[in-house]
């Protein structure tokens, strides 16, 4: 079901971006050669057919850039500024490649003003179209469609902070099914209006019963031994697993994640 939904929204995204790229290219040609909005052309106005043929190459370069920078990768749980940055990279890189290509293709001369107009149009319209898709997705998710069911392992301060963040961003499409705990006396009680539905060793049963798509492990540093136990229960499960590190109280403005020969290192 989720795979079908993902394929559907991928098709919609490609459709919108294709329209945006093609319309921006044709509009850039029209603005420069057919209107008085910019400086007049220095040479003879080229046939529209030339730009129509080139549009295929433009589309191919953009689609390749989109794949390279992962614009169509799921952005659930990330702000629009993250997606905006990727769009900027895609457009800038594509224009760079197309500009470089004109140095090797001398049969036709392409206007630099068209390239400038195209850059402004395509980046603006792509941002608008992707923002529109986000708004539509948010509306669809508010109706109960395209929702990912989330299970949170842990009931402490870290887990409750995670709940607050998820509730603040309904556009991400997360629906919390409940908590898991290691204390049997807490089962069936509520925290922040969300029920504790089982113990750690019942994790596989809960995942299958509630159709869990994503698992968040939000345990304190003192529960590191329990982490190995929980991961052992998940050997046969295909659920997405996210670990929320209990490091926030130690982190400052310079915090980040580095890598040393494949080994992740957290800077505090």
C-alpha angles and dihedrals in degrees: 000000000000091000090053091049090049091051091049094053091044089056091049092050092050090047093052094044092049090054091046094049095047095043092047091051093050092042091052089053092047095047094051101038104027105036138051095232093107138025114305118260114267095213139034113305108257121232116268088232090070092057091044090057091045090051090074090058091046091053092048092051091049094048090050091050091048089055093046094052095039098237091157094050113112111278095186109143094022129102123249090248087069091054091043090057091052091049090052091050091048094051096042093047093046093050089048092053093046092048091050090049091058090064090062097041108068101161092089132029115226121204119245089212090060088053091051093048090046092051092052094045099044096047092047095047094043091053091048093047094048091046088051091051089050091052091048091048090050090053092047091049091049086059091054099260127122090016124155115215113225130202119195120209107208136036103213133105093288093053092047091050088053090053090052092052093048092049091050091057110048089159089075090070097229119151115190112220094186150287132284121215139183092224114085093200090065096055113118093017122116133242118188088345093305121113126236098231105182154333129286092257090056093059097112092050092049093048092054096040095052098033093240115197100179133030123203116197106203106172130147121251089256089065096060091120090057090054092068090048092052094048088051090060090053099059093107097038126098095200119130109254124209125181119208106207117224093225104101095105089057097046127099138175091290095053119124146129124269132179131226111194091323095320112118114228124191117218113211 
